[in-house]
Amino acid sequence: MEVLTLQLGHFANHVGAHFWNFQDEAAAQESEDSSIDHARLFHYSEAAKAVTWRPRLVAVDKQGALGGAGPAIETQAEAKEPDEGMWLGKLEVLRAAPVVKHAFQEDLEDEEMEEEVESERRGVKTWAEYDFRNTVRTWTDFLKVQLGSVYELPRVQHGISPFPFFFEGLEVQGREEEESILDLARRQTELCDQAEVVQAVYDMQDGFGGVADVVMRWAREELPKTGKFLMAVLPEEVPATDRPDPEMWGMSPQADVSTLALDYEASSWLSAAFSFARLQDCDIHAWVPTPVPLWSASSSMPQLERRNFYEASALPAAALDNALLPCRIRGLARPSQFLSQLAPSHRPCCGLLQALPLPAAPPPVLGQAPGGNDTLEAIFEAGAFVDLTGMKVMPLNPYTSVVLRSPEQRRLLNLTRTLPPLARKQSLVHHQPLILPVPFPQVFASSVSSDGSLEKGRDPGQEVESCPMVTRLHAAMGAGKCEALQRMSAVLKRTSVFAAMRQRYGVEADEIREVLEVVTDHMECAADSSDDDDDISE
Amino acid sequence: MVTVVNSKADVLKAAQALAVNLNAAKGLQEVMKSNLGPRGTLKMLVGGAGQIKITKDGSVLLGEMQIQHPTASMIARAASAQDEFTGDGTTSSVMFIGELMKLAEQSLAEGLHPRLIAEGFELAREETVKFLDTFKIHVDEPLKEREKLVCVARTSLRTKIAPSLADPMAEVVVDAVRTIKKEGEPMDLNMVETLHIKNKLITDTRLVKGLVLDHGARHPDMPKRLENCYILCCNVSLEYEKSEVNAGFFYSSAEQREKLVDSERKFTDEKVKKIIELKKRVCTEENGKSFVIINQKGIDPPSLEMLAHENIIALRRAKRRNMERLPLVCGGQAVNSVDDLDVDDLGHADLVYEQSLEDDKFTFIEGVKNPQSCTVLIQGSTDHAIAQMKDAIKDGLRAVQNTVEDEALVPGAGAFEIAAHVHLEQFKKSVEGKPRLGVEIFGKSLLVVPKTLLENSGLDVQEKLLRVLSERENKNKVVGISVANGDPIDPAAEGIYDNFLVKKQMLGLAPVLAEQLLLVDEVIRAGKSMKSDGGMQG
Ligand SMILES: Nc1ncnc2c1ncn2[C@@H]1O[C@H](COP(=O)(O)OP(=O)(O)OP(=O)(O)O)[C@@H](O)[C@H]1O
Ligand SMILES: [Mg+2]
């Protein structure tokens, strides 16, 4: 019942890094919580007397995006020079400026060396001491787990060559890149006795949308029975070097801003739209857009820096961990089944909200049964949820899955009572809070105590170590407007897009109209009939 | 890893832009030129985190370089297209473009209009392509000319690895190509599998007449070696099916689940039983046959168990390509269903065995008659040596393939460039007016190849070049230069051949790009069309 994870894109890999850090913490808690089946996410092997756990993962990023992540420990011993006899002529050595290892990585390595030394759960230092916010350069800086299959796209240089649009990603088709990526996926699959789930996080605004398309088509062919869950991310802002060339859209630098065909934001949504439309025939069960720019504000995380990849990626990672927890618990229905029932068939668009931490129950009201005023709706009303998607919640939507985790089991069960029966079946109550690894950004309000409760608050210097939490995954169908789809549609309707797309990619107007049709179709099914204050086709 | 030119061109005034283009072209040429030829310099690239890449291949080097400058990256793209299309000539192309630009610069300084130079380039290009057609050597039925094929492979390989390795590998790649070539059908190089095992010495690299798979059986009781085998090659899922019954999380009882599992299992078991029935029918005690299954889809543990019980070797998740290769290797055909299986569907191999190395397993299918697909098995002790070997073999295979398809060869060691130069000196006299200068520049630029070959051998470029040129002018013989002493040599006598396709492609791409770069007004547009054309393949 294995779960294959795909991380495609630079921001997606940040999300993935946090995600694996959660898994690593959870595995360390194994003895206390054996209800989680870690073999679903990790492949366990015993070779040369060493036991290794490797994520069942294929990660793709740009070349050079791994920063200071050096060769795996095993290969470090390898000769650092060319083998004798391979070439008799001259040798020229070209060295890139060395990248200094992040202090956190240094400490992890040391820890590994001094096996089993009595150390505290949380390592030597704290989040504040590592100063992650200002020191993380890329996702490998704060990742705790050793990854196996990471592929760096040749010719696409991190921070240098833009990989601006869906179609650039599609270009890997038929090339060595495609073969290499799919072979990594195949090898991971070969290790699975019975793959149940493909969960993918991908950058929807750039070429990685195209890469995701290629991989998901492979998955449709080779893993037809698995449940397929896609989280489509989009960072708040990318560095200028990673943006599409202004020229690309026929904008000359001298031109007046008002005549610009497409700015970065518009091109992102356009790219996302192509990705979304093309994925419709890949048998996807859930497609969850989590674009940072569309997040609702959260009062529980006042200090979160949305522009910081490392920080912003932590939220979707926590949501992913929690929302898909039902796929990893032993003895439940099969994960593929769970996923295939999340949304109505062929309507994979889903919204996602999370409350991290889950606030405490309100004081009981006189004359009401205890817990009577403690409902998900009340928590929502109180603003404890961050809406990661921008999609209105309909309390009676049967296509809903709520996952709650906290030691207060009875309270959690009580909270599910207002869910419609089908939604309740798809929901889960778990007795362990989410354990936060050291690198998880400490962006909580000072009223949150170290165990994530909102009552006691915490002293300065103390960090939040675990959090009760809730996620709510809900299908767009009947859920009201979906902000992401609206953005796509708005860009697709701009007339300037036609000329720009034809000039740049040879895409004809008809094809753009088809994409718009798909988007509109999903948007309209998402339109809530009782919701009359919004004009969808603005 | 190597930053060529850093300026990010935003607004470029025409004159300034031209200068920048010239510099970018020269800069790239400077980095690449020491690569060229059998006496070129091997490059070891050390990444910021200590990752090592060792290469002598122009296209690999380009892929690793951080090229920021738009012009440089256009040149790099053109050179990559050259490599993608022909598998060779990347370095020469970059140098040719660089030289065209460099020599044009002088004339530009003297006030000649770029358009006139470009016109001359165009005339020279057409003439040179015609000349190439007369200069090439026809090879009738190249497959029968093993010696010639070995020569061209050796020429290519010796520019990438030491002669002691190149020479045996030349035989390997020629035999590989001869194995897969089917009369009257276009050749598909994918039918040569290249696989590496990190083990032993690089000199143990060999051709396996058969197929090697990079995985093994996933059941401890399966045999590790079978002789006299029937091979079933199929694309059939032998994992349990997902039932359509709705099972929820909270409410499904254990008993209910048992029942589900039962019925699902039955369906899969039926399929396995059908295969076992066939096995029992065709493998008798008298014929002493055994049975092997290579499946593209999954096989779950209960199915493996049943098969192991029958002494069958079964591999799951084989590469898609191997489904094409297998029938070519051992006969039979790939089947998509286990209904109506017949002995005719099966292939045959004398020997199937597994080799395991730490965590990795390999399965060898050998002892086959008249295979039309084969495996080049690369062995070696370090990743970088393996990668270098892999690149060299890829180039060698392409060189042989090109020869078979072109039914022609071109004498190497600079012979074509020298002859074409001499030819253009004559031709230019027939050109009226200023474009003549362009023709002259073109002719001179061709000499960059022999010049660099001499330079990389540490020889006196001017003196040696003059000798070779006069040899050509006076005796009208085919002459190349010896990289050992710079003397004129007869490339055919030395067995030094290049591909016709490679030269032709170089003449098709390089001058056209140089023209575009000269006509700066058109650069921006050119950049766009280059990008959107993607590869140059049709
Ligand atoms: N033994 C030899 N003596 C002289 N010249 C040779 C010899 N072998 C090859 N050459 C020449 O070397 C050149 C090819 O060198 P090389 O393969 O390094 O560069 P390339 O083909 O331009 O680029 P790349 O192979 O990196 O894509 C050709 O011009 C070829 O004729
Ligand atoms: Mg070459």
PDB file of C-alpha atoms in Angstrom, chain A residues 100-178:
ATOM      1  CA  VAL A 100      29.349  26.359   2.636  1.00  0.00           C
ATOM      2  CA  LYS A 101      27.165  23.772   4.338  1.00  0.00           C
ATOM      3  CA  HIS A 102      24.358  25.156   6.416  1.00  0.00           C
ATOM      4  CA  ALA A 103      25.078  24.931  10.138  1.00  0.00           C
ATOM      5  CA  PHE A 104      22.020  22.746  10.567  1.00  0.00           C
ATOM      6  CA  GLN A 105      23.332  20.241   8.037  1.00  0.00           C
ATOM      7  CA  GLU A 106      26.726  20.208   9.748  1.00  0.00           C
ATOM      8  CA  ASP A 107      25.061  19.358  13.022  1.00  0.00           C
ATOM      9  CA  LEU A 108      22.946  16.640  11.442  1.00  0.00           C
ATOM     10  CA  GLU A 109      26.064  15.009  10.060  1.00  0.00           C
ATOM     11  CA  ASP A 110      27.830  15.198  13.381  1.00  0.00           C
ATOM     12  CA  GLU A 111      24.849  13.660  15.045  1.00  0.00           C
ATOM     13  CA  GLU A 112      24.895  10.797  12.576  1.00  0.00           C
ATOM     14  CA  MET A 113      28.535  10.149  13.331  1.00  0.00           C
ATOM     15  CA  GLU A 114      28.116   9.982  17.092  1.00  0.00           C
ATOM     16  CA  GLU A 115      25.490   7.322  16.761  1.00  0.00           C
ATOM     17  CA  GLU A 116      23.037   6.932  19.549  1.00  0.00           C
ATOM     18  CA  VAL A 117      24.653   9.474  21.793  1.00  0.00           C
ATOM     19  CA  GLU A 118      22.086  10.504  24.325  1.00  0.00           C
ATOM     20  CA  SER A 119      20.742  13.586  22.728  1.00  0.00           C
ATOM     21  CA  GLU A 120      17.596  15.474  23.239  1.00  0.00           C
ATOM     22  CA  ARG A 121      14.847  15.028  20.764  1.00  0.00           C
ATOM     23  CA  ARG A 122      15.387  18.432  19.388  1.00  0.00           C
ATOM     24  CA  GLY A 123      19.067  18.253  18.621  1.00  0.00           C
ATOM     25  CA  VAL A 124      21.531  20.760  19.858  1.00  0.00           C
ATOM     26  CA  LYS A 125      20.126  24.046  18.802  1.00  0.00           C
ATOM     27  CA  THR A 126      16.881  25.850  18.406  1.00  0.00           C
ATOM     28  CA  TRP A 127      15.207  27.476  15.454  1.00  0.00           C
ATOM     29  CA  ALA A 128      16.221  30.902  16.637  1.00  0.00           C
ATOM     30  CA  GLU A 129      19.840  29.880  17.040  1.00  0.00           C
ATOM     31  CA  TYR A 130      20.036  28.529  13.520  1.00  0.00           C
ATOM     32  CA  ASP A 131      18.350  31.683  12.304  1.00  0.00           C
ATOM     33  CA  PHE A 132      16.743  29.748   9.462  1.00  0.00           C
ATOM     34  CA  ARG A 133      14.764  32.723   8.280  1.00  0.00           C
ATOM     35  CA  ASN A 134      17.892  34.581   7.235  1.00  0.00           C
ATOM     36  CA  THR A 135      20.239  31.734   6.465  1.00  0.00           C
ATOM     37  CA  VAL A 136      18.311  29.214   4.387  1.00  0.00           C
ATOM     38  CA  ARG A 137      19.406  29.459   0.769  1.00  0.00           C
ATOM     39  CA  THR A 138      17.550  26.489  -0.609  1.00  0.00           C
ATOM     40  CA  TRP A 139      15.511  23.529   0.578  1.00  0.00           C
ATOM     41  CA  THR A 140      18.440  21.209   1.118  1.00  0.00           C
ATOM     42  CA  ASP A 141      19.643  23.533   3.871  1.00  0.00           C
ATOM     43  CA  PHE A 142      16.861  22.580   6.245  1.00  0.00           C
ATOM     44  CA  LEU A 143      15.999  19.090   5.078  1.00  0.00           C
ATOM     45  CA  LYS A 144      16.551  16.355   7.656  1.00  0.00           C
ATOM     46  CA  VAL A 145      16.091  13.310   5.468  1.00  0.00           C
ATOM     47  CA  GLN A 146      18.494  11.835   2.944  1.00  0.00           C
ATOM     48  CA  LEU A 147      16.844  11.730  -0.431  1.00  0.00           C
ATOM     49  CA  GLY A 148      17.559   9.206  -3.119  1.00  0.00           C
ATOM     50  CA  SER A 149      16.145  10.185  -6.454  1.00  0.00           C
ATOM     51  CA  VAL A 150      16.714  13.849  -7.104  1.00  0.00           C
ATOM     52  CA  TYR A 151      17.058  14.943 -10.685  1.00  0.00           C
ATOM     53  CA  GLU A 152      18.468  18.263 -11.769  1.00  0.00           C
ATOM     54  CA  LEU A 153      17.270  19.392 -15.174  1.00  0.00           C
ATOM     55  CA  PRO A 154      20.235  19.878 -17.429  1.00  0.00           C
ATOM     56  CA  ARG A 155      20.427  23.200 -19.235  1.00  0.00           C
ATOM     57  CA  VAL A 156      17.994  24.823 -16.843  1.00  0.00           C
ATOM     58  CA  GLN A 157      20.241  26.667 -14.445  1.00  0.00           C
ATOM     59  CA  HIS A 158      18.868  27.791 -11.123  1.00  0.00           C
ATOM     60  CA  GLY A 159      18.869  31.544 -10.860  1.00  0.00           C
ATOM     61  CA  ILE A 160      20.154  31.950 -14.387  1.00  0.00           C
ATOM     62  CA  SER A 161      18.051  30.419 -17.068  1.00  0.00           C
ATOM     63  CA  PRO A 162      14.351  31.024 -16.760  1.00  0.00           C
ATOM     64  CA  PHE A 163      12.051  28.050 -17.178  1.00  0.00           C
ATOM     65  CA  PRO A 164       9.149  30.362 -17.600  1.00  0.00           C
ATOM     66  CA  PHE A 165       6.174  28.526 -18.932  1.00  0.00           C
ATOM     67  CA  PHE A 166       4.287  25.265 -19.161  1.00  0.00           C
ATOM     68  CA  PHE A 167       5.554  24.614 -22.677  1.00  0.00           C
ATOM     69  CA  GLU A 168       9.216  24.792 -21.738  1.00  0.00           C
ATOM     70  CA  GLY A 169       8.538  21.923 -19.388  1.00  0.00           C
ATOM     71  CA  LEU A 170       6.714  19.926 -22.019  1.00  0.00           C
ATOM     72  CA  GLU A 171       9.846  20.148 -24.115  1.00  0.00           C
ATOM     73  CA  VAL A 172      11.449  17.431 -22.008  1.00  0.00           C
ATOM     74  CA  GLN A 173       9.225  15.009 -23.906  1.00  0.00           C
ATOM     75  CA  GLY A 174      11.146  12.683 -26.110  1.00  0.00           C
ATOM     76  CA  ARG A 175      14.419  13.810 -24.640  1.00  0.00           C
ATOM     77  CA  GLU A 176      16.931  12.367 -22.283  1.00  0.00           C
ATOM     78  CA  GLU A 177      15.346  14.363 -19.453  1.00  0.00           C
ATOM     79  CA  GLU A 178      12.037  12.595 -19.830  1.00  0.00           C
TER      80      GLU A 178
END
